[in-house]
Amino acid sequence: MDHESLRAQFPALQQQLGDYPLCYLDTAATSQKPLQVLEAMESFYRTHNANVHRAAHALSSKATSAYEDVRDALVNFLGAARREEIIFTHGTTEAINLVAHGLRGQFNAGDLILVDSAAHHANLVPWQQLAKATGTRVLPIGLDAELRLDRTAFRALLAQKPKLVALSQVSNALGTVNDIQALCAEARAHGAMTLVDGAQAVAHMPVNMAELGCDFYAFSGHKMYGPTGVGVLWGRYDLLAGLEPLLTGGEMIKTVSFEQTEFGELPNRLEAGTPPIAEVIGLGAAIEFLQTQDREALMQHEAGLLNYLQRELAAIPGIHLYAAHPDNIGAVAFNFGDEHHQDIGILLDQQGVAVRCGHHCAMPLMGLLGVRGCCRASLGIYSNKADVDQFIQAMKACADMLQ
Ligand code: PMP
């Protein structure tokens, strides 16, 4: 694999911040974008910008084809059964809200939803809202001593017959990985629906809906080298068809009169209003970009780099790593002594290093770690050893300054 030429395709990475080259270790928050994505979006706006689905004119039918082609690309990318199972949203957050809102009519007082303790708020708050509206209970699935999902606790909770289990595939805060296939099979055996937040997974590994065995899967374009403002909800056709739409209005209807409205079919039924057309096209370019890479080699590259990062960081006296397992994906979470994580972030920034510091939209998880927040360094396919070395050197300089 020619990693340098792959990295060269990301223009934002080729910059200096003062005396330092940019060391971008915040890919879990949002990834940088390759030229292919930038060019696809610009070309759309320059050449065939038009609204989709609505007009007979040539530009609109080109825009519609380009938009719908991305749905087909996603069928292939996700191993979906049919194109109607792909719903474009504005991101993971909207995708999960769409399900949690859409299922309200199917939940009653006393029903139970289980949520992964490491879940991003986007995969917790919508379930709390559903609970508030219906009297459903939301319970956390605990973590074991290694800060992985506690399988024994999970089994005990499944015995209470939850109606839905919401899991993250990869924790955005820690980089820990859930065995989605096994967890979904167990949940299904107990009659529960499953929703998987794949926001931190899709950019790092191939995913296949038939293999994972979940019922809903959500992710964002901007974390997988695509643009912001677009995300995807995949769901089993029958379950999607049973969702009450979150948004209503244009595009999603069959007939409308002042007395009543009949909603249209999937996928339009769940895509009200003008969709993020250029963003969907950008996402299509990101998928094409990923599919033309040697993903197996990239996974090995990322795994090797993450392990190197974990080792080098652990060797700095005063550093505390959280759940830094060798099989984690994409991210390492840490604190330094009793220093505030934001202070570390500022000192690293002064040396050209971009990391994330805070609660990572996982406040319940921070509570379990016994901290208010931490720093997180995260990797993408373009990250290289020089990034890790620059970060480690900067972290050592912070340590010297603070001790
Ligand atoms: N889930 C996870 C695991 C995430 O990392 C994020 C983004 N930080 C989200 C959900 C929310 O994604 P978005 O803000 O793109 O909707």
Coordinates of C-alpha atoms and ligand atoms in Angstrom, one line a residue:
M1 CA 0.0 0.0 0.0
D2 CA 1.3 3.4 -1.0
H3 CA 0.2 5.2 2.2
E4 CA 1.9 8.6 1.3
S5 CA -0.1 8.9 -1.9
L6 CA -3.3 8.0 -0.1
R7 CA -2.6 10.7 2.5
A8 CA -1.8 13.2 -0.2
Q9 CA -5.4 13.0 -1.3
F10 CA -6.5 14.8 1.8
P11 CA -5.7 18.5 1.2
A12 CA -6.5 19.7 4.8
L13 CA -3.8 17.5 6.2
Q14 CA -1.1 19.3 4.2
Q15 CA -1.0 22.4 6.3
Q16 CA 1.3 24.0 8.9
L17 CA 0.0 25.4 12.2
G18 CA 2.6 28.0 13.1
D19 CA 5.9 26.2 13.4
Y20 CA 4.3 22.7 13.4
P21 CA 2.7 20.5 10.7
L22 CA -0.9 19.8 11.5
C23 CA -1.2 16.6 13.5
Y24 CA -4.8 15.7 13.1
L25 CA -5.9 13.2 15.8
D26 CA -9.5 14.1 15.9
T27 CA -10.9 11.9 13.2
A28 CA -13.5 10.4 15.5
A29 CA -15.1 13.8 15.8
T30 CA -15.0 14.3 12.0
S31 CA -12.7 12.9 9.3
Q32 CA -10.9 15.0 6.7
K33 CA -12.2 14.7 3.2
P34 CA -10.4 13.4 0.1
L35 CA -10.2 15.3 -3.1
Q36 CA -12.7 12.9 -4.7
V37 CA -15.4 14.0 -2.2
L38 CA -14.6 17.7 -2.5
E39 CA -14.6 17.5 -6.3
A40 CA -17.9 15.4 -6.5
M41 CA -19.7 18.1 -4.5
E42 CA -18.3 21.0 -6.3
S43 CA -19.0 19.4 -9.7
F44 CA -22.6 18.7 -8.7
Y45 CA -23.1 22.4 -7.8
R46 CA -21.3 23.6 -10.9
T47 CA -23.0 21.3 -13.4
H48 CA -26.2 19.6 -12.5
N49 CA -27.5 21.3 -9.4
A50 CA -31.3 20.9 -9.2
N51 CA -33.8 19.6 -6.8
V52 CA -34.4 15.8 -6.9
H53 CA -37.6 13.8 -7.7
R54 CA -39.7 16.8 -8.6
A55 CA -39.2 18.1 -12.1
A56 CA -39.3 16.7 -15.6
H57 CA -36.3 18.8 -16.7
A58 CA -32.9 17.4 -17.6
L59 CA -31.0 18.8 -14.7
S60 CA -33.4 17.5 -12.2
S61 CA -33.3 14.0 -13.6
K62 CA -29.5 14.1 -13.6
A63 CA -29.6 15.2 -9.9
T64 CA -32.2 12.5 -9.1
S65 CA -30.1 9.8 -10.8
A66 CA -26.9 10.9 -9.0
Y67 CA -28.8 11.0 -5.6
E68 CA -30.5 7.6 -6.1
D69 CA -27.3 6.0 -7.4
V70 CA -25.8 6.6 -4.0
R71 CA -28.7 4.7 -2.4
D72 CA -27.8 1.8 -4.7
A73 CA -24.1 2.2 -3.7
L74 CA -25.1 1.9 -0.1
V75 CA -27.1 -1.3 -0.8
N76 CA -23.8 -2.7 -1.9
F77 CA -21.7 -1.0 0.8
L78 CA -23.9 -2.3 3.6
G79 CA -25.0 -5.6 2.1
A80 CA -28.6 -4.5 2.4
A81 CA -31.4 -6.6 1.0
R82 CA -33.1 -3.8 -1.0
R83 CA -32.7 -0.1 -1.8
E84 CA -35.9 0.9 0.2
E85 CA -34.0 -0.1 3.3
I86 CA -31.6 2.9 2.9
I87 CA -32.9 6.1 4.4
F88 CA -30.9 9.3 4.0
T89 CA -30.8 11.5 7.1
H90 CA -28.7 14.4 8.3
G91 CA -26.5 12.2 10.5
T92 CA -26.4 9.4 13.1
T93 CA -28.3 11.6 15.5
E94 CA -31.2 12.1 13.2
A95 CA -31.2 8.5 12.2
I96 CA -31.6 7.3 15.8
N97 CA -34.2 9.9 16.5
L98 CA -36.1 8.8 13.5
V99 CA -36.3 5.3 14.9
A100 CA -36.9 6.3 18.5
H101 CA -39.7 8.7 17.5
G102 CA -41.1 6.3 14.9
L103 CA -41.5 3.4 17.3
R104 CA -43.4 5.4 19.9
G105 CA -46.7 3.9 19.0
Q106 CA -45.3 0.4 19.5
F107 CA -44.1 1.0 23.1
N108 CA -46.2 0.9 26.3
A109 CA -45.7 1.6 30.0
G110 CA -43.6 -1.1 31.5
D111 CA -41.7 -2.0 28.3
L112 CA -38.0 -2.1 28.6
I113 CA -35.1 -0.7 26.4
L114 CA -31.5 -1.6 27.1
V115 CA -28.7 0.8 26.2
D116 CA -25.0 0.2 26.1
S117 CA -23.3 2.2 29.0
A118 CA -20.7 3.5 26.6
A119 CA -23.3 4.9 24.2
H120 CA -23.0 8.3 22.7
H121 CA -25.8 10.6 23.9
A122 CA -27.2 10.3 20.4
N123 CA -28.0 6.7 21.2
L124 CA -29.4 7.4 24.7
V125 CA -31.3 10.6 24.8
P126 CA -33.8 9.7 22.0
W127 CA -34.6 6.5 24.0
Q128 CA -35.1 8.6 27.1
Q129 CA -37.5 10.8 25.1
L130 CA -39.4 7.7 23.9
A131 CA -39.5 6.5 27.5
K132 CA -40.9 9.8 28.7
A133 CA -43.6 9.7 26.1
T134 CA -44.6 6.1 26.7
G135 CA -43.7 5.1 30.2
T136 CA -41.1 2.7 28.9
R137 CA -38.0 2.0 31.1
V138 CA -34.5 2.5 29.9
L139 CA -31.8 0.5 31.6
P140 CA -28.0 0.6 31.1
I141 CA -26.1 -2.5 30.2
G142 CA -23.2 -2.4 32.6
L143 CA -19.5 -2.7 31.7
D144 CA -17.1 -5.3 33.1
A145 CA -13.8 -4.8 34.8
E146 CA -12.1 -4.2 31.4
L147 CA -14.7 -1.6 30.5
R148 CA -16.2 -3.8 27.9
L149 CA -19.9 -4.5 27.7
D150 CA -20.7 -7.0 30.5
R151 CA -22.0 -10.1 28.8
T152 CA -23.3 -11.7 32.1
A153 CA -25.2 -8.5 33.0
F154 CA -26.5 -8.4 29.4
R155 CA -27.9 -11.9 29.7
A156 CA -29.5 -11.1 33.0
L157 CA -31.2 -8.0 31.5
L158 CA -32.3 -10.0 28.4
A159 CA -34.2 -12.3 30.8
Q160 CA -36.4 -9.3 31.5
K161 CA -37.5 -9.4 27.9
P162 CA -36.6 -5.9 26.6
K163 CA -38.3 -4.7 23.5
L164 CA -35.3 -3.0 22.1
V165 CA -31.5 -3.1 22.6
A166 CA -29.4 -0.1 21.6
L167 CA -25.7 -0.7 21.1
S168 CA -22.7 1.1 19.8
Q169 CA -20.4 -0.9 17.5
V170 CA -17.3 1.1 18.5
S171 CA -17.3 3.4 21.5
N172 CA -16.4 7.0 20.3
A173 CA -14.9 7.8 23.7
L174 CA -12.8 4.7 24.3
G175 CA -12.4 2.9 20.9
T176 CA -13.7 -0.4 22.5
V177 CA -15.5 -2.7 20.2
N178 CA -18.8 -4.6 20.8
D179 CA -19.3 -8.0 19.1
I180 CA -22.4 -6.9 17.4
Q181 CA -23.1 -10.2 15.7
A182 CA -23.1 -12.1 19.0
L183 CA -25.0 -9.4 21.0
C184 CA -27.7 -9.0 18.3
A185 CA -28.2 -12.8 18.0
E186 CA -28.7 -13.0 21.8
A187 CA -31.1 -10.0 21.8
R188 CA -33.0 -11.5 18.9
A189 CA -33.3 -14.9 20.6
H190 CA -35.0 -13.0 23.5
G191 CA -37.4 -11.2 21.1
A192 CA -35.8 -7.8 21.2
M193 CA -35.3 -5.4 18.3
T194 CA -31.7 -4.1 18.0
L195 CA -30.4 -0.7 16.9
V196 CA -26.6 -0.3 16.3
D197 CA -24.8 3.0 16.2
G198 CA -22.2 2.4 13.6
A199 CA -20.9 6.0 13.6
Q200 CA -17.4 5.0 14.7
A201 CA -17.3 1.7 12.8
V202 CA -18.1 2.2 9.1
A203 CA -14.9 4.2 8.3
H204 CA -12.7 1.6 10.0
M205 CA -14.1 -1.8 8.9
P206 CA -16.4 -3.3 6.2
V207 CA -19.9 -3.8 7.7
N208 CA -22.5 -6.2 6.4
M209 CA -26.1 -5.9 7.6
A210 CA -26.9 -9.6 6.9
E211 CA -23.9 -10.7 8.9
L212 CA -24.4 -8.3 11.8
G213 CA -28.0 -9.4 12.3
C214 CA -29.3 -6.1 13.7
D215 CA -32.6 -4.4 12.9
F216 CA -31.5 -0.8 12.5
Y217 CA -28.0 0.6 11.8
A218 CA -27.1 4.3 11.9
F219 CA -24.1 6.3 10.8
S220 CA -22.8 9.7 9.6
G221 CA -21.1 10.6 6.4
H222 CA -18.7 13.0 7.9
K223 CA -16.9 10.4 10.0
M224 CA -16.2 8.2 7.0
Y225 CA -14.5 10.8 4.7
G226 CA -17.7 12.2 3.4
P227 CA -19.3 15.6 4.1
T228 CA -21.2 16.8 7.2
G229 CA -25.0 17.1 7.0
V230 CA -25.7 13.6 5.7
G231 CA -26.2 10.3 7.4
V232 CA -27.8 6.9 6.8
L233 CA -30.4 4.8 8.6
W234 CA -30.5 1.2 7.4
G235 CA -33.4 -0.8 8.7
R236 CA -35.2 -4.1 7.9
Y237 CA -37.9 -3.2 5.4
D238 CA -40.9 -4.3 7.6
L239 CA -39.6 -2.4 10.6
L240 CA -38.9 0.8 8.6
A241 CA -42.4 0.5 7.1
G242 CA -43.9 0.5 10.6
L243 CA -42.1 3.7 11.7
E244 CA -44.3 6.7 12.2
P245 CA -42.4 9.5 10.2
L246 CA -40.5 12.0 12.3
L247 CA -40.8 14.7 9.7
T248 CA -43.8 15.2 7.5
G249 CA -44.4 17.4 4.5
G250 CA -43.3 17.4 0.9
E251 CA -41.8 14.3 -0.8
M252 CA -43.0 11.8 1.7
I253 CA -46.7 11.7 0.7
K254 CA -48.9 9.8 -1.8
T255 CA -52.0 12.1 -1.7
V256 CA -52.8 15.2 0.3
S257 CA -56.1 16.9 0.8
F258 CA -57.2 19.4 3.5
E259 CA -59.0 16.5 5.2
Q260 CA -56.2 13.9 5.2
T261 CA -52.9 12.8 3.9
E262 CA -51.8 9.4 2.8
F263 CA -48.1 8.8 3.3
G264 CA -45.9 7.4 0.4
E265 CA -43.8 4.3 0.3
L266 CA -40.3 3.7 1.6
P267 CA -37.8 5.2 1.3
N268 CA -39.5 8.6 0.5
R269 CA -41.9 8.1 3.4
L270 CA -39.0 8.8 5.8
E271 CA -37.3 11.5 3.8
A272 CA -39.5 14.5 4.0
G273 CA -38.4 17.8 2.4
T274 CA -35.5 18.5 0.1
P275 CA -32.8 16.1 1.1
P276 CA -29.1 17.1 1.5
I277 CA -28.5 16.3 -2.2
A278 CA -24.9 17.5 -2.7
E279 CA -24.0 15.9 0.6
V280 CA -25.5 12.6 -0.5
I281 CA -23.4 12.8 -3.7
G282 CA -20.3 13.6 -1.6
L283 CA -21.1 10.5 0.6
G284 CA -21.3 8.5 -2.6
A285 CA -17.8 9.7 -3.6
A286 CA -16.6 8.7 -0.1
I287 CA -18.0 5.2 -0.5
E288 CA -16.4 4.9 -3.9
F289 CA -13.2 6.2 -2.4
L290 CA -13.3 3.6 0.5
Q291 CA -14.3 0.8 -1.8
T292 CA -11.3 1.4 -4.1
Q293 CA -8.9 1.1 -1.2
D294 CA -7.4 -2.1 0.1
R295 CA -9.5 -2.1 3.2
E296 CA -7.9 -5.1 4.7
A297 CA -4.5 -3.4 4.5
L298 CA -5.9 -0.2 5.9
M299 CA -7.4 -2.0 8.9
Q300 CA -4.0 -3.5 9.6
H301 CA -2.3 -0.2 9.2
E302 CA -4.8 1.5 11.6
A303 CA -4.5 -1.4 14.1
G304 CA -0.7 -1.2 14.1
L305 CA -0.7 2.5 14.5
L306 CA -3.3 2.5 17.3
N307 CA -1.2 -0.2 19.2
Y308 CA 1.9 1.9 18.7
L309 CA 0.1 5.0 20.0
Q310 CA -1.2 3.1 23.0
R311 CA 2.3 1.8 23.9
E312 CA 4.1 5.1 23.4
L313 CA 1.4 7.0 25.4
A314 CA 1.4 4.4 28.2
A315 CA 5.2 4.9 28.6
I316 CA 4.9 8.5 29.6
P317 CA 4.9 8.8 33.4
G318 CA 1.7 10.3 34.7
I319 CA -0.5 9.2 31.8
H320 CA -3.6 7.2 32.6
L321 CA -5.2 5.3 29.7
Y322 CA -8.8 4.1 29.8
A323 CA -9.7 0.7 28.4
A324 CA -6.7 0.7 26.0
H325 CA -7.2 -2.8 24.6
P326 CA -5.1 -4.1 21.7
D327 CA -8.3 -4.8 19.7
N328 CA -9.7 -1.3 20.1
I329 CA -10.5 0.7 17.0
G330 CA -9.6 4.2 16.1
A331 CA -9.2 6.0 19.5
V332 CA -7.3 6.1 22.7
A333 CA -8.7 7.9 25.8
F334 CA -6.4 9.3 28.5
N335 CA -5.8 11.8 31.2
F336 CA -2.5 13.1 32.6
G337 CA -2.0 13.2 36.3
D338 CA -4.6 15.5 37.9
E339 CA -4.4 18.0 35.1
H340 CA -7.7 19.1 33.5
H341 CA -8.2 17.5 30.1
Q342 CA -8.9 20.9 28.5
D343 CA -5.5 22.2 29.6
I344 CA -3.8 19.3 28.0
G345 CA -5.8 19.9 24.8
I346 CA -4.7 23.6 24.8
L347 CA -1.0 22.7 25.3
L348 CA -1.2 20.1 22.5
D349 CA -2.9 22.5 20.2
Q350 CA 0.0 24.9 20.7
Q351 CA 2.2 22.2 19.2
G352 CA 0.0 21.6 16.2
V353 CA -1.8 18.6 17.7
A354 CA -5.6 18.3 17.4
V355 CA -7.2 16.0 20.0
R356 CA -10.6 16.0 21.6
C357 CA -11.0 16.8 25.3
G358 CA -14.3 16.7 27.2
H359 CA -17.0 14.1 28.0
H360 CA -17.2 13.0 24.4
C361 CA -21.0 13.0 24.5
A362 CA -20.8 10.0 26.8
M363 CA -21.4 11.5 30.3
P364 CA -22.7 8.2 31.8
L365 CA -19.5 6.5 30.7
M366 CA -17.4 9.3 32.2
G367 CA -19.3 8.7 35.4
L368 CA -18.3 5.0 35.3
L369 CA -14.7 6.0 34.7
G370 CA -14.9 8.3 37.7
V371 CA -13.9 11.4 35.7
R372 CA -15.6 14.5 34.3
G373 CA -13.8 14.1 31.0
C374 CA -10.7 13.0 29.3
C375 CA -8.6 13.5 26.2
R376 CA -9.0 11.4 23.1
A377 CA -6.6 10.9 20.2
S378 CA -8.3 9.3 17.2
L379 CA -7.0 7.9 13.9
G380 CA -8.2 7.7 10.4
I381 CA -6.9 5.8 7.3
Y382 CA -4.6 8.7 6.5
S383 CA -2.9 8.8 10.0
N384 CA 0.7 7.9 10.0
K385 CA 3.6 7.2 12.3
A386 CA 4.8 10.8 12.0
D387 CA 1.4 11.9 13.5
V388 CA 1.8 9.6 16.5
D389 CA 5.5 10.7 17.0
Q390 CA 4.6 14.4 16.8
F391 CA 1.8 13.8 19.3
I392 CA 3.9 11.8 21.7
Q393 CA 6.7 14.4 21.6
A394 CA 4.1 17.2 22.2
M395 CA 2.6 15.2 25.1
K396 CA 6.1 14.7 26.6
A397 CA 6.7 18.5 26.4
C398 CA 3.3 19.0 28.2
A399 CA 4.4 16.6 30.9
D400 CA 7.7 18.4 31.4
M401 CA 5.9 21.8 31.5
L402 CA 3.4 20.6 34.1
Q403 CA 5.6 18.6 36.4
Ligands
PMP1 N1 -22.7 8.1 17.8 C1 -21.3 8.1 17.9 C2 -20.7 6.8 18.3 C3 -20.6 9.2 17.5 O1 -19.3 9.2 17.6 C4 -21.3 10.3 17.1 C5 -20.5 11.6 16.7 N2 -19.6 12.0 17.7 C6 -22.7 10.3 17.0 C7 -23.3 9.2 17.3 C8 -23.4 11.5 16.5 O2 -23.1 11.7 15.2 P1 -23.7 13.0 14.4 O3 -23.3 14.2 15.3 O4 -22.9 13.0 13.1 O5 -25.1 12.9 14.3

